[in-house]
Amino acid sequence: MFAESINAGVTTTATLDNVSIISATPSLSVPGGQAVTSLNGQMPELSADVYPNPTEGRVTVAFSTIPEARITIRVFNSLGEQVLQKQVITITEATEQLDLSELADGVYTIRVDAGISVVTKRIVLAKASGLRP
């Protein structure tokens, strides 16, 4: 079962009995053999930052997430075409360097995907000095 509200800021609650959860998401073990996949009802959130912005080619993607998450970083051009992909396995926090210097100047979307959570950031690639603000 999956329940999600289409309205921002609205909480959807479901009460279920006799449930088994099988997931690639790491979980915590507690006495009694129960698995904990959230703390106080909250799933760990993926957070990410991309800098510098604008950039002349090299950018740092800094992110934090749940332990041992497989992170996929994808870069898309303004046409929505994927121009770069990198996979990382993180402990809890990590930084990855991306080299965009071979790409044309313009606006790019960087998508950081941890499977259960996705963060999207936009970045301006401006190698020619006339494009920098």
PDB file of C-alpha atoms in Angstrom:
ATOM      1  CA  MET A   1       0.000   0.000   0.000  1.00  0.00           C
ATOM      2  CA  PHE A   2       1.184   3.503  -0.774  1.00  0.00           C
ATOM      3  CA  ALA A   3      -0.550   6.670   0.374  1.00  0.00           C
ATOM      4  CA  GLU A   4       0.504  10.155  -0.578  1.00  0.00           C
ATOM      5  CA  SER A   5      -1.337  13.447  -0.485  1.00  0.00           C
ATOM      6  CA  ILE A   6      -1.357  15.559  -3.629  1.00  0.00           C
ATOM      7  CA  ASN A   7      -1.675  18.685  -1.502  1.00  0.00           C
ATOM      8  CA  ALA A   8       1.487  20.253  -0.091  1.00  0.00           C
ATOM      9  CA  GLY A   9       1.590  20.346   3.689  1.00  0.00           C
ATOM     10  CA  VAL A  10      -1.128  17.712   4.131  1.00  0.00           C
ATOM     11  CA  THR A  11      -0.264  14.621   6.187  1.00  0.00           C
ATOM     12  CA  THR A  12      -1.690  11.255   5.163  1.00  0.00           C
ATOM     13  CA  THR A  13      -1.933   8.672   7.950  1.00  0.00           C
ATOM     14  CA  ALA A  14      -2.577   4.947   7.516  1.00  0.00           C
ATOM     15  CA  THR A  15      -2.946   2.415  10.339  1.00  0.00           C
ATOM     16  CA  LEU A  16      -2.000  -1.150   9.445  1.00  0.00           C
ATOM     17  CA  ASP A  17      -1.729  -4.403  11.422  1.00  0.00           C
ATOM     18  CA  ASN A  18       0.503  -7.418  10.775  1.00  0.00           C
ATOM     19  CA  VAL A  19       2.853  -5.687   8.304  1.00  0.00           C
ATOM     20  CA  SER A  20       6.176  -6.942   6.930  1.00  0.00           C
ATOM     21  CA  ILE A  21       8.554  -4.426   5.387  1.00  0.00           C
ATOM     22  CA  ILE A  22      11.169  -5.587   2.900  1.00  0.00           C
ATOM     23  CA  SER A  23      13.353  -2.767   1.675  1.00  0.00           C
ATOM     24  CA  ALA A  24      16.836  -1.891   0.493  1.00  0.00           C
ATOM     25  CA  THR A  25      16.673   0.978   2.969  1.00  0.00           C
ATOM     26  CA  PRO A  26      18.899   0.285   5.976  1.00  0.00           C
ATOM     27  CA  SER A  27      17.015  -0.206   9.233  1.00  0.00           C
ATOM     28  CA  LEU A  28      17.850  -0.188  12.935  1.00  0.00           C
ATOM     29  CA  SER A  29      17.394  -3.238  15.148  1.00  0.00           C
ATOM     30  CA  VAL A  30      15.831  -2.960  18.580  1.00  0.00           C
ATOM     31  CA  PRO A  31      15.260  -5.548  21.309  1.00  0.00           C
ATOM     32  CA  GLY A  32      12.383  -7.855  20.449  1.00  0.00           C
ATOM     33  CA  GLY A  33      13.408  -8.293  16.818  1.00  0.00           C
ATOM     34  CA  GLN A  34      11.451  -5.319  15.504  1.00  0.00           C
ATOM     35  CA  ALA A  35      12.922  -3.157  12.766  1.00  0.00           C
ATOM     36  CA  VAL A  36      12.884   0.625  12.918  1.00  0.00           C
ATOM     37  CA  THR A  37      12.940   2.403   9.572  1.00  0.00           C
ATOM     38  CA  SER A  38      12.053   5.835  10.916  1.00  0.00           C
ATOM     39  CA  LEU A  39      12.580   7.865  14.057  1.00  0.00           C
ATOM     40  CA  ASN A  40       9.498   9.462  15.591  1.00  0.00           C
ATOM     41  CA  GLY A  41       7.642   8.762  12.360  1.00  0.00           C
ATOM     42  CA  GLN A  42      10.175  10.651  10.234  1.00  0.00           C
ATOM     43  CA  MET A  43      12.269   9.068   7.483  1.00  0.00           C
ATOM     44  CA  PRO A  44      15.840  10.384   7.231  1.00  0.00           C
ATOM     45  CA  GLU A  45      15.925  13.189   4.679  1.00  0.00           C
ATOM     46  CA  LEU A  46      18.480  13.658   1.944  1.00  0.00           C
ATOM     47  CA  SER A  47      20.002  17.119   1.961  1.00  0.00           C
ATOM     48  CA  ALA A  48      22.344  18.442  -0.705  1.00  0.00           C
ATOM     49  CA  ASP A  49      24.140  21.613  -1.688  1.00  0.00           C
ATOM     50  CA  VAL A  50      26.012  22.443  -4.897  1.00  0.00           C
ATOM     51  CA  TYR A  51      28.729  25.114  -5.017  1.00  0.00           C
ATOM     52  CA  PRO A  52      30.134  27.368  -6.326  1.00  0.00           C
ATOM     53  CA  ASN A  53      27.210  28.712  -8.291  1.00  0.00           C
ATOM     54  CA  PRO A  54      27.810  30.036 -10.876  1.00  0.00           C
ATOM     55  CA  THR A  55      30.800  27.855 -11.716  1.00  0.00           C
ATOM     56  CA  GLU A  56      33.522  27.859 -14.333  1.00  0.00           C
ATOM     57  CA  GLY A  57      33.505  24.060 -14.490  1.00  0.00           C
ATOM     58  CA  ARG A  58      34.299  22.334 -11.200  1.00  0.00           C
ATOM     59  CA  VAL A  59      31.486  21.976  -8.670  1.00  0.00           C
ATOM     60  CA  THR A  60      31.211  20.316  -5.294  1.00  0.00           C
ATOM     61  CA  VAL A  61      28.093  18.350  -4.433  1.00  0.00           C
ATOM     62  CA  ALA A  62      27.836  18.038  -0.637  1.00  0.00           C
ATOM     63  CA  PHE A  63      25.137  15.789   0.769  1.00  0.00           C
ATOM     64  CA  SER A  64      24.032  13.914   3.851  1.00  0.00           C
ATOM     65  CA  THR A  65      21.628  11.002   4.006  1.00  0.00           C
ATOM     66  CA  ILE A  66      20.863   7.740   5.739  1.00  0.00           C
ATOM     67  CA  PRO A  67      23.866   5.486   6.484  1.00  0.00           C
ATOM     68  CA  GLU A  68      25.250   3.380   3.646  1.00  0.00           C
ATOM     69  CA  ALA A  69      22.975   4.867   1.003  1.00  0.00           C
ATOM     70  CA  ARG A  70      23.696   4.419  -2.686  1.00  0.00           C
ATOM     71  CA  ILE A  71      23.586   7.913  -4.155  1.00  0.00           C
ATOM     72  CA  THR A  72      23.220   8.627  -7.864  1.00  0.00           C
ATOM     73  CA  ILE A  73      24.199  12.099  -9.052  1.00  0.00           C
ATOM     74  CA  ARG A  74      22.892  13.054 -12.484  1.00  0.00           C
ATOM     75  CA  VAL A  75      23.445  16.251 -14.455  1.00  0.00           C
ATOM     76  CA  PHE A  76      20.893  17.349 -17.066  1.00  0.00           C
ATOM     77  CA  ASN A  77      21.187  20.109 -19.662  1.00  0.00           C
ATOM     78  CA  SER A  78      18.444  22.639 -20.414  1.00  0.00           C
ATOM     79  CA  LEU A  79      16.859  20.190 -22.889  1.00  0.00           C
ATOM     80  CA  GLY A  80      16.459  17.576 -20.158  1.00  0.00           C
ATOM     81  CA  GLU A  81      19.184  15.339 -21.587  1.00  0.00           C
ATOM     82  CA  GLN A  82      21.410  13.549 -19.087  1.00  0.00           C
ATOM     83  CA  VAL A  83      25.003  14.666 -19.679  1.00  0.00           C
ATOM     84  CA  LEU A  84      26.732  13.131 -16.642  1.00  0.00           C
ATOM     85  CA  GLN A  85      26.091  10.405 -14.066  1.00  0.00           C
ATOM     86  CA  LYS A  86      28.065   9.339 -10.995  1.00  0.00           C
ATOM     87  CA  GLN A  87      27.270   6.771  -8.292  1.00  0.00           C
ATOM     88  CA  VAL A  88      28.505   7.015  -4.710  1.00  0.00           C
ATOM     89  CA  ILE A  89      28.006   4.895  -1.590  1.00  0.00           C
ATOM     90  CA  THR A  90      28.030   7.150   1.450  1.00  0.00           C
ATOM     91  CA  ILE A  91      28.444   6.585   5.170  1.00  0.00           C
ATOM     92  CA  THR A  92      26.259   9.549   6.234  1.00  0.00           C
ATOM     93  CA  GLU A  93      27.848  12.650   4.723  1.00  0.00           C
ATOM     94  CA  ALA A  94      29.973  13.065   1.632  1.00  0.00           C
ATOM     95  CA  THR A  95      31.214  15.503  -0.952  1.00  0.00           C
ATOM     96  CA  GLU A  96      31.764  14.700  -4.596  1.00  0.00           C
ATOM     97  CA  GLN A  97      33.571  16.785  -7.176  1.00  0.00           C
ATOM     98  CA  LEU A  98      32.060  17.091 -10.647  1.00  0.00           C
ATOM     99  CA  ASP A  99      33.928  18.454 -13.655  1.00  0.00           C
ATOM    100  CA  LEU A 100      31.525  20.244 -15.991  1.00  0.00           C
ATOM    101  CA  SER A 101      34.277  22.051 -17.930  1.00  0.00           C
ATOM    102  CA  GLU A 102      33.678  19.968 -21.083  1.00  0.00           C
ATOM    103  CA  LEU A 103      30.036  21.083 -21.222  1.00  0.00           C
ATOM    104  CA  ALA A 104      28.703  24.193 -22.945  1.00  0.00           C
ATOM    105  CA  ASP A 105      27.907  27.297 -20.891  1.00  0.00           C
ATOM    106  CA  GLY A 106      24.336  27.312 -19.645  1.00  0.00           C
ATOM    107  CA  VAL A 107      21.967  26.258 -16.884  1.00  0.00           C
ATOM    108  CA  TYR A 108      22.160  22.659 -15.675  1.00  0.00           C
ATOM    109  CA  THR A 109      20.073  20.633 -13.251  1.00  0.00           C
ATOM    110  CA  ILE A 110      21.874  18.413 -10.760  1.00  0.00           C
ATOM    111  CA  ARG A 111      19.746  15.617  -9.321  1.00  0.00           C
ATOM    112  CA  VAL A 112      20.951  13.792  -6.191  1.00  0.00           C
ATOM    113  CA  ASP A 113      18.953  10.572  -5.722  1.00  0.00           C
ATOM    114  CA  ALA A 114      19.168   8.350  -2.616  1.00  0.00           C
ATOM    115  CA  GLY A 115      16.311   6.044  -3.654  1.00  0.00           C
ATOM    116  CA  ILE A 116      13.917   7.177  -0.913  1.00  0.00           C
ATOM    117  CA  SER A 117      14.606  10.872  -1.383  1.00  0.00           C
ATOM    118  CA  VAL A 118      15.663  13.135  -4.260  1.00  0.00           C
ATOM    119  CA  VAL A 119      17.100  16.662  -4.210  1.00  0.00           C
ATOM    120  CA  THR A 120      17.303  18.786  -7.355  1.00  0.00           C
ATOM    121  CA  LYS A 121      19.537  21.859  -7.700  1.00  0.00           C
ATOM    122  CA  ARG A 122      20.181  24.214 -10.599  1.00  0.00           C
ATOM    123  CA  ILE A 123      23.625  25.508 -11.429  1.00  0.00           C
ATOM    124  CA  VAL A 124      24.954  28.005 -13.959  1.00  0.00           C
ATOM    125  CA  LEU A 125      28.044  27.006 -15.938  1.00  0.00           C
ATOM    126  CA  ALA A 126      29.751  30.192 -17.125  1.00  0.00           C
ATOM    127  CA  LYS A 127      33.269  29.594 -18.438  1.00  0.00           C
ATOM    128  CA  ALA A 128      33.202  32.744 -20.555  1.00  0.00           C
ATOM    129  CA  SER A 129      33.679  35.762 -18.270  1.00  0.00           C
ATOM    130  CA  GLY A 130      30.867  37.679 -19.975  1.00  0.00           C
ATOM    131  CA  LEU A 131      28.248  35.269 -18.619  1.00  0.00           C
ATOM    132  CA  ARG A 132      29.122  35.662 -14.929  1.00  0.00           C
ATOM    133  CA  PRO A 133      26.908  38.081 -12.976  1.00  0.00           C
TER     134      PRO A 133
END
